[in-house]
Amino acid sequence: HFGTWSGCTGNGNLPVWIQFADQKQEFNKRPTKIGRRSLSRSISQSSTDSYSSAASYTDSSDDETSPRDKQQKNSKGSSDFCVKNIKQAEFGRREIEIAEQEMPALMALRKRAQGEKPLAGAKIVGCTHITAQTAVLMETLGALGAQCRWAACNIYSTLNEVAAALAESGFPVFAWKGESEDDFWWCIDRCVNVEGWQPNMILDDGGDLTHWIYKKYPNMFKKIKGIVEESVTGVHRLYQLSKAGKLCVPAMNVNDSVTKQKFDNLYCCRESILDGLKRTTDMMFGGKQVVVCGYGEVGKGCCAALKAMGSIVYVTEIDPICALQACMDGFRLVKLNEVIRQVDIVITCTGNKNVVTREHLDRMKNSCIVCNMGHSNTEIDVASLRTPELTWERVRSQVDHVIWPDGKRIVLLAEGRLLNLSCSTVPTFVLSITATTQALALIELYNAPEGRYKQDVYLLPKKMDEYVASLHLPTFDAHLTELTDEQAKYLGLNKNGPFKPNYYRCRSRRPQRARGDRVGTAASERGGGDNGIKGFHPV
């Protein structure tokens, strides 16, 4: 049983033993109409429905042949993968090596587990964004003893060269940038439906993989030990299953860990929102009027970044606590209808559906930029724009002009999907924190003795959050202050942590949990709550 881990306090002292259990201008070009497409969806619409084909996105390796029709093999003769072009592997390897320099905790885990192999025998099927940072995580899981098969959770976020490098290294990867809806589900199925190989762990981002197995291969859950989920959307879906009594394996809620919320959601989005907007629109931020829908950690990061660049930022929010925070941070709280005619940019960060409706889209000013920083593509009602009277014009990769009969147009980015991972990059160091948390959650669930976790959704132990943070402190040459015995006794703490109780609020809100929640408390005891997420219903 892999129950303990030798961790660093971040100040160079002796290791601490940790018990895991305890993101108005007219254009000259004449628009060209394109035909209507069926708006029906299969299984889930959280990250798949696409109005554009893979051929709309070009890189140096693109051709008209679908990766599914290619016969590719890596240097070892294996064809158990499907990527855009295996010949890009060398370039992808360089990308991975660059990412490794900014992911110290995962590299440390590789070194510390060389003799223990805490994931020996684990068969992990993953569905996440396939980037250089994900590749470092996958190779770390492999170094810890796991076998992995991987698909993408978003049809636009895959880096083709990284997918090729992983395939060349022997990882069965099924993903490429610009997948169709059918491709998306085919790739997931190729990871799951494999003769002689059955997963016993799931690492998901958004819940599509979990949902596919529930719908198509429910018997697989008899051998699956647990699910690790990192996104708001996916966690909501797990709570829906739990509330309905349909969750048949333990699940770890990584999204609500402190290391995910306070670092990934806040700092990552604070930097990547500007990058995504600049790369797609070349716009100047100073003086622009922006409305950010939602003031959770993602919304806070977006607002802070845009305010610092001189933008005039408005906020919409349903939660009075977050609304008060926005006001005290200097942002004007409004209803979307109040400012929709005047703003230059609309950004959604809620994790909900139909935040920006067709009525809002009709009332927007000419050349208004519309984008999403939440996981799901349901926040903006893009489906309502697929009508004969509106013209779609692709002006550059992942940038569409949607043109009304009177000539007004809006600029839609990534078809309403995740802007930062679809149109730009994200800070590697921040992703290292999240990836390390995911790895430790997998280790905990896989090695937990039978009976420790029931068929419900659990939170990560506070000690694990602190351990992940400590692994990243040496990068900053940071030195922790240590409590004296007298101080520790006065505070009622162990000198080595955890330093905060489990009910301590390290972030603004926890929509999934009630007050005083304990680590390991089952979701069924708290009540789930339907967030209205489309495409995923308890089965």
mmCIF file with all atom_site columns, C-alpha atoms in Angstrom, residues 268-399:
data_model
loop_
_atom_site.group_PDB
_atom_site.id
_atom_site.type_symbol
_atom_site.label_atom_id
_atom_site.label_alt_id
_atom_site.label_comp_id
_atom_site.label_asym_id
_atom_site.label_entity_id
_atom_site.label_seq_id
_atom_site.pdbx_PDB_ins_code
_atom_site.Cartn_x
_atom_site.Cartn_y
_atom_site.Cartn_z
_atom_site.occupancy
_atom_site.B_iso_or_equiv
_atom_site.pdbx_formal_charge
_atom_site.auth_seq_id
_atom_site.auth_comp_id
_atom_site.auth_asym_id
_atom_site.auth_atom_id
_atom_site.pdbx_PDB_model_num
ATOM 1   C CA . CYS A 1 268 ? -3.505  31.093 -15.079 1.00 0.00 ? 268 CYS A CA 1
ATOM 2   C CA . CYS A 1 269 ? -6.560  32.965 -16.336 1.00 0.00 ? 269 CYS A CA 1
ATOM 3   C CA . ARG A 1 270 ? -5.122  36.335 -15.323 1.00 0.00 ? 270 ARG A CA 1
ATOM 4   C CA . GLU A 1 271 ? -2.312  35.881 -17.830 1.00 0.00 ? 271 GLU A CA 1
ATOM 5   C CA . SER A 1 272 ? -3.911  33.750 -20.530 1.00 0.00 ? 272 SER A CA 1
ATOM 6   C CA . ILE A 1 273 ? -7.022  35.884 -21.111 1.00 0.00 ? 273 ILE A CA 1
ATOM 7   C CA . LEU A 1 274 ? -4.848  38.706 -22.445 1.00 0.00 ? 274 LEU A CA 1
ATOM 8   C CA . ASP A 1 275 ? -2.787  36.314 -24.544 1.00 0.00 ? 275 ASP A CA 1
ATOM 9   C CA . GLY A 1 276 ? -5.866  34.738 -26.131 1.00 0.00 ? 276 GLY A CA 1
ATOM 10  C CA . LEU A 1 277 ? -7.509  38.052 -26.960 1.00 0.00 ? 277 LEU A CA 1
ATOM 11  C CA . LYS A 1 278 ? -4.315  39.604 -28.311 1.00 0.00 ? 278 LYS A CA 1
ATOM 12  C CA . ARG A 1 279 ? -3.437  36.653 -30.556 1.00 0.00 ? 279 ARG A CA 1
ATOM 13  C CA . THR A 1 280 ? -6.899  36.415 -32.088 1.00 0.00 ? 280 THR A CA 1
ATOM 14  C CA . THR A 1 281 ? -7.840  40.078 -32.455 1.00 0.00 ? 281 THR A CA 1
ATOM 15  C CA . ASP A 1 282 ? -4.628  42.181 -32.204 1.00 0.00 ? 282 ASP A CA 1
ATOM 16  C CA . MET A 1 283 ? -6.675  44.592 -30.135 1.00 0.00 ? 283 MET A CA 1
ATOM 17  C CA . MET A 1 284 ? -5.571  47.297 -27.723 1.00 0.00 ? 284 MET A CA 1
ATOM 18  C CA . PHE A 1 285 ? -7.074  46.896 -24.254 1.00 0.00 ? 285 PHE A CA 1
ATOM 19  C CA . GLY A 1 286 ? -6.743  50.458 -22.967 1.00 0.00 ? 286 GLY A CA 1
ATOM 20  C CA . GLY A 1 287 ? -10.116 52.208 -22.822 1.00 0.00 ? 287 GLY A CA 1
ATOM 21  C CA . LYS A 1 288 ? -12.096 49.191 -24.011 1.00 0.00 ? 288 LYS A CA 1
ATOM 22  C CA . GLN A 1 289 ? -15.352 48.450 -22.187 1.00 0.00 ? 289 GLN A CA 1
ATOM 23  C CA . VAL A 1 290 ? -15.524 44.825 -21.065 1.00 0.00 ? 290 VAL A CA 1
ATOM 24  C CA . VAL A 1 291 ? -18.190 42.840 -19.252 1.00 0.00 ? 291 VAL A CA 1
ATOM 25  C CA . VAL A 1 292 ? -17.077 39.701 -17.408 1.00 0.00 ? 292 VAL A CA 1
ATOM 26  C CA . CYS A 1 293 ? -19.891 37.299 -16.529 1.00 0.00 ? 293 CYS A CA 1
ATOM 27  C CA . GLY A 1 294 ? -19.034 35.601 -13.245 1.00 0.00 ? 294 GLY A CA 1
ATOM 28  C CA . TYR A 1 295 ? -16.678 36.659 -10.452 1.00 0.00 ? 295 TYR A CA 1
ATOM 29  C CA . GLY A 1 296 ? -15.361 33.338 -9.264  1.00 0.00 ? 296 GLY A CA 1
ATOM 30  C CA . GLU A 1 297 ? -11.624 32.687 -9.363  1.00 0.00 ? 297 GLU A CA 1
ATOM 31  C CA . VAL A 1 298 ? -11.564 32.643 -13.187 1.00 0.00 ? 298 VAL A CA 1
ATOM 32  C CA . GLY A 1 299 ? -13.570 35.859 -13.372 1.00 0.00 ? 299 GLY A CA 1
ATOM 33  C CA . LYS A 1 300 ? -11.339 37.509 -10.775 1.00 0.00 ? 300 LYS A CA 1
ATOM 34  C CA . GLY A 1 301 ? -8.261  36.706 -12.844 1.00 0.00 ? 301 GLY A CA 1
ATOM 35  C CA . CYS A 1 302 ? -9.809  38.053 -16.038 1.00 0.00 ? 302 CYS A CA 1
ATOM 36  C CA . CYS A 1 303 ? -11.026 41.250 -14.379 1.00 0.00 ? 303 CYS A CA 1
ATOM 37  C CA . ALA A 1 304 ? -7.692  41.961 -12.707 1.00 0.00 ? 304 ALA A CA 1
ATOM 38  C CA . ALA A 1 305 ? -5.772  41.510 -15.959 1.00 0.00 ? 305 ALA A CA 1
ATOM 39  C CA . LEU A 1 306 ? -8.059  43.713 -18.038 1.00 0.00 ? 306 LEU A CA 1
ATOM 40  C CA . LYS A 1 307 ? -8.239  46.426 -15.382 1.00 0.00 ? 307 LYS A CA 1
ATOM 41  C CA . ALA A 1 308 ? -4.448  46.524 -15.206 1.00 0.00 ? 308 ALA A CA 1
ATOM 42  C CA . MET A 1 309 ? -4.343  47.083 -18.979 1.00 0.00 ? 309 MET A CA 1
ATOM 43  C CA . GLY A 1 310 ? -6.636  50.101 -18.737 1.00 0.00 ? 310 GLY A CA 1
ATOM 44  C CA . SER A 1 311 ? -9.941  48.510 -19.677 1.00 0.00 ? 311 SER A CA 1
ATOM 45  C CA . ILE A 1 312 ? -13.242 49.613 -18.140 1.00 0.00 ? 312 ILE A CA 1
ATOM 46  C CA . VAL A 1 313 ? -14.579 46.415 -16.592 1.00 0.00 ? 313 VAL A CA 1
ATOM 47  C CA . TYR A 1 314 ? -18.144 45.540 -15.600 1.00 0.00 ? 314 TYR A CA 1
ATOM 48  C CA . VAL A 1 315 ? -19.118 42.365 -13.741 1.00 0.00 ? 315 VAL A CA 1
ATOM 49  C CA . THR A 1 316 ? -22.299 40.283 -13.670 1.00 0.00 ? 316 THR A CA 1
ATOM 50  C CA . GLU A 1 317 ? -22.805 37.844 -10.801 1.00 0.00 ? 317 GLU A CA 1
ATOM 51  C CA . ILE A 1 318 ? -25.579 35.810 -9.145  1.00 0.00 ? 318 ILE A CA 1
ATOM 52  C CA . ASP A 1 319 ? -23.815 35.227 -5.814  1.00 0.00 ? 319 ASP A CA 1
ATOM 53  C CA . PRO A 1 320 ? -24.118 38.224 -3.438  1.00 0.00 ? 320 PRO A CA 1
ATOM 54  C CA . ILE A 1 321 ? -20.823 37.354 -1.734  1.00 0.00 ? 321 ILE A CA 1
ATOM 55  C CA . CYS A 1 322 ? -18.858 37.325 -4.971  1.00 0.00 ? 322 CYS A CA 1
ATOM 56  C CA . ALA A 1 323 ? -20.814 40.385 -6.095  1.00 0.00 ? 323 ALA A CA 1
ATOM 57  C CA . LEU A 1 324 ? -19.726 42.275 -2.980  1.00 0.00 ? 324 LEU A CA 1
ATOM 58  C CA . GLN A 1 325 ? -16.128 41.226 -3.620  1.00 0.00 ? 325 GLN A CA 1
ATOM 59  C CA . ALA A 1 326 ? -16.365 42.632 -7.150  1.00 0.00 ? 326 ALA A CA 1
ATOM 60  C CA . CYS A 1 327 ? -17.682 45.938 -5.822  1.00 0.00 ? 327 CYS A CA 1
ATOM 61  C CA . MET A 1 328 ? -14.937 46.210 -3.215  1.00 0.00 ? 328 MET A CA 1
ATOM 62  C CA . ASP A 1 329 ? -12.333 45.364 -5.857  1.00 0.00 ? 329 ASP A CA 1
ATOM 63  C CA . GLY A 1 330 ? -13.480 48.424 -7.791  1.00 0.00 ? 330 GLY A CA 1
ATOM 64  C CA . PHE A 1 331 ? -15.709 46.870 -10.450 1.00 0.00 ? 331 PHE A CA 1
ATOM 65  C CA . ARG A 1 332 ? -19.227 48.011 -11.240 1.00 0.00 ? 332 ARG A CA 1
ATOM 66  C CA . LEU A 1 333 ? -21.795 45.254 -10.769 1.00 0.00 ? 333 LEU A CA 1
ATOM 67  C CA . VAL A 1 334 ? -24.451 45.285 -13.502 1.00 0.00 ? 334 VAL A CA 1
ATOM 68  C CA . LYS A 1 335 ? -26.990 43.135 -15.255 1.00 0.00 ? 335 LYS A CA 1
ATOM 69  C CA . LEU A 1 336 ? -25.886 42.073 -18.711 1.00 0.00 ? 336 LEU A CA 1
ATOM 70  C CA . ASN A 1 337 ? -28.844 43.803 -20.378 1.00 0.00 ? 337 ASN A CA 1
ATOM 71  C CA . GLU A 1 338 ? -27.718 47.144 -18.942 1.00 0.00 ? 338 GLU A CA 1
ATOM 72  C CA . VAL A 1 339 ? -24.387 47.240 -20.767 1.00 0.00 ? 339 VAL A CA 1
ATOM 73  C CA . ILE A 1 340 ? -24.734 44.825 -23.682 1.00 0.00 ? 340 ILE A CA 1
ATOM 74  C CA . ARG A 1 341 ? -25.211 47.626 -26.258 1.00 0.00 ? 341 ARG A CA 1
ATOM 75  C CA . GLN A 1 342 ? -22.071 49.530 -25.247 1.00 0.00 ? 342 GLN A CA 1
ATOM 76  C CA . VAL A 1 343 ? -19.365 47.001 -24.357 1.00 0.00 ? 343 VAL A CA 1
ATOM 77  C CA . ASP A 1 344 ? -16.563 46.064 -26.729 1.00 0.00 ? 344 ASP A CA 1
ATOM 78  C CA . ILE A 1 345 ? -15.867 42.614 -25.244 1.00 0.00 ? 345 ILE A CA 1
ATOM 79  C CA . VAL A 1 346 ? -18.073 40.006 -23.555 1.00 0.00 ? 346 VAL A CA 1
ATOM 80  C CA . ILE A 1 347 ? -16.342 37.251 -21.540 1.00 0.00 ? 347 ILE A CA 1
ATOM 81  C CA . THR A 1 348 ? -18.187 34.380 -19.824 1.00 0.00 ? 348 THR A CA 1
ATOM 82  C CA . CYS A 1 349 ? -16.684 32.630 -16.782 1.00 0.00 ? 349 CYS A CA 1
ATOM 83  C CA . THR A 1 350 ? -19.640 30.937 -15.062 1.00 0.00 ? 350 THR A CA 1
ATOM 84  C CA . GLY A 1 351 ? -19.735 27.225 -15.948 1.00 0.00 ? 351 GLY A CA 1
ATOM 85  C CA . ASN A 1 352 ? -23.465 27.657 -16.560 1.00 0.00 ? 352 ASN A CA 1
ATOM 86  C CA . LYS A 1 353 ? -25.512 27.575 -19.766 1.00 0.00 ? 353 LYS A CA 1
ATOM 87  C CA . ASN A 1 354 ? -27.155 30.300 -21.883 1.00 0.00 ? 354 ASN A CA 1
ATOM 88  C CA . VAL A 1 355 ? -25.439 33.138 -20.042 1.00 0.00 ? 355 VAL A CA 1
ATOM 89  C CA . VAL A 1 356 ? -25.242 35.051 -23.327 1.00 0.00 ? 356 VAL A CA 1
ATOM 90  C CA . THR A 1 357 ? -28.459 34.427 -25.253 1.00 0.00 ? 357 THR A CA 1
ATOM 91  C CA . ARG A 1 358 ? -29.526 35.191 -28.813 1.00 0.00 ? 358 ARG A CA 1
ATOM 92  C CA . GLU A 1 359 ? -31.290 38.307 -27.508 1.00 0.00 ? 359 GLU A CA 1
ATOM 93  C CA . HIS A 1 360 ? -27.996 39.549 -26.079 1.00 0.00 ? 360 HIS A CA 1
ATOM 94  C CA . LEU A 1 361 ? -26.177 38.728 -29.308 1.00 0.00 ? 361 LEU A CA 1
ATOM 95  C CA . ASP A 1 362 ? -28.761 40.634 -31.370 1.00 0.00 ? 362 ASP A CA 1
ATOM 96  C CA . ARG A 1 363 ? -28.316 43.743 -29.207 1.00 0.00 ? 363 ARG A CA 1
ATOM 97  C CA . MET A 1 364 ? -24.502 43.830 -29.231 1.00 0.00 ? 364 MET A CA 1
ATOM 98  C CA . LYS A 1 365 ? -22.717 46.693 -30.951 1.00 0.00 ? 365 LYS A CA 1
ATOM 99  C CA . ASN A 1 366 ? -20.969 46.185 -34.262 1.00 0.00 ? 366 ASN A CA 1
ATOM 100 C CA . SER A 1 367 ? -17.630 44.317 -33.953 1.00 0.00 ? 367 SER A CA 1
ATOM 101 C CA . CYS A 1 368 ? -18.235 43.284 -30.342 1.00 0.00 ? 368 CYS A CA 1
ATOM 102 C CA . ILE A 1 369 ? -15.874 40.451 -29.360 1.00 0.00 ? 369 ILE A CA 1
ATOM 103 C CA . VAL A 1 370 ? -17.515 37.451 -27.669 1.00 0.00 ? 370 VAL A CA 1
ATOM 104 C CA . CYS A 1 371 ? -15.550 34.706 -25.924 1.00 0.00 ? 371 CYS A CA 1
ATOM 105 C CA . ASN A 1 372 ? -15.688 32.117 -23.143 1.00 0.00 ? 372 ASN A CA 1
ATOM 106 C CA . MET A 1 373 ? -13.225 31.303 -20.363 1.00 0.00 ? 373 MET A CA 1
ATOM 107 C CA . GLY A 1 374 ? -15.305 28.513 -18.810 1.00 0.00 ? 374 GLY A CA 1
ATOM 108 C CA . HIS A 1 375 ? -14.888 24.846 -19.644 1.00 0.00 ? 375 HIS A CA 1
ATOM 109 C CA . SER A 1 376 ? -18.136 24.183 -21.450 1.00 0.00 ? 376 SER A CA 1
ATOM 110 C CA . ASN A 1 377 ? -19.270 25.674 -24.758 1.00 0.00 ? 377 ASN A CA 1
ATOM 111 C CA . THR A 1 378 ? -22.803 26.159 -23.444 1.00 0.00 ? 378 THR A CA 1
ATOM 112 C CA . GLU A 1 379 ? -22.312 29.586 -21.850 1.00 0.00 ? 379 GLU A CA 1
ATOM 113 C CA . ILE A 1 380 ? -22.785 31.409 -25.166 1.00 0.00 ? 380 ILE A CA 1
ATOM 114 C CA . ASP A 1 381 ? -25.826 30.335 -27.171 1.00 0.00 ? 381 ASP A CA 1
ATOM 115 C CA . VAL A 1 382 ? -23.848 29.740 -30.346 1.00 0.00 ? 382 VAL A CA 1
ATOM 116 C CA . ALA A 1 383 ? -26.460 27.276 -31.626 1.00 0.00 ? 383 ALA A CA 1
ATOM 117 C CA . SER A 1 384 ? -28.944 30.130 -32.019 1.00 0.00 ? 384 SER A CA 1
ATOM 118 C CA . LEU A 1 385 ? -26.592 31.735 -34.550 1.00 0.00 ? 385 LEU A CA 1
ATOM 119 C CA . ARG A 1 386 ? -26.835 28.783 -36.956 1.00 0.00 ? 386 ARG A CA 1
ATOM 120 C CA . THR A 1 387 ? -29.695 30.273 -38.941 1.00 0.00 ? 387 THR A CA 1
ATOM 121 C CA . PRO A 1 388 ? -30.064 31.062 -42.666 1.00 0.00 ? 388 PRO A CA 1
ATOM 122 C CA . GLU A 1 389 ? -30.337 34.822 -42.171 1.00 0.00 ? 389 GLU A CA 1
ATOM 123 C CA . LEU A 1 390 ? -26.927 35.038 -40.492 1.00 0.00 ? 390 LEU A CA 1
ATOM 124 C CA . THR A 1 391 ? -23.661 34.657 -42.401 1.00 0.00 ? 391 THR A CA 1
ATOM 125 C CA . TRP A 1 392 ? -20.542 33.086 -40.916 1.00 0.00 ? 392 TRP A CA 1
ATOM 126 C CA . GLU A 1 393 ? -17.168 34.252 -42.194 1.00 0.00 ? 393 GLU A CA 1
ATOM 127 C CA . ARG A 1 394 ? -13.929 32.618 -41.061 1.00 0.00 ? 394 ARG A CA 1
ATOM 128 C CA . VAL A 1 395 ? -11.332 35.404 -40.938 1.00 0.00 ? 395 VAL A CA 1
ATOM 129 C CA . ARG A 1 396 ? -8.465  33.548 -39.255 1.00 0.00 ? 396 ARG A CA 1
ATOM 130 C CA . SER A 1 397 ? -7.927  30.408 -37.239 1.00 0.00 ? 397 SER A CA 1
ATOM 131 C CA . GLN A 1 398 ? -10.642 30.188 -34.574 1.00 0.00 ? 398 GLN A CA 1
ATOM 132 C CA . VAL A 1 399 ? -11.983 33.665 -35.316 1.00 0.00 ? 399 VAL A CA 1
#
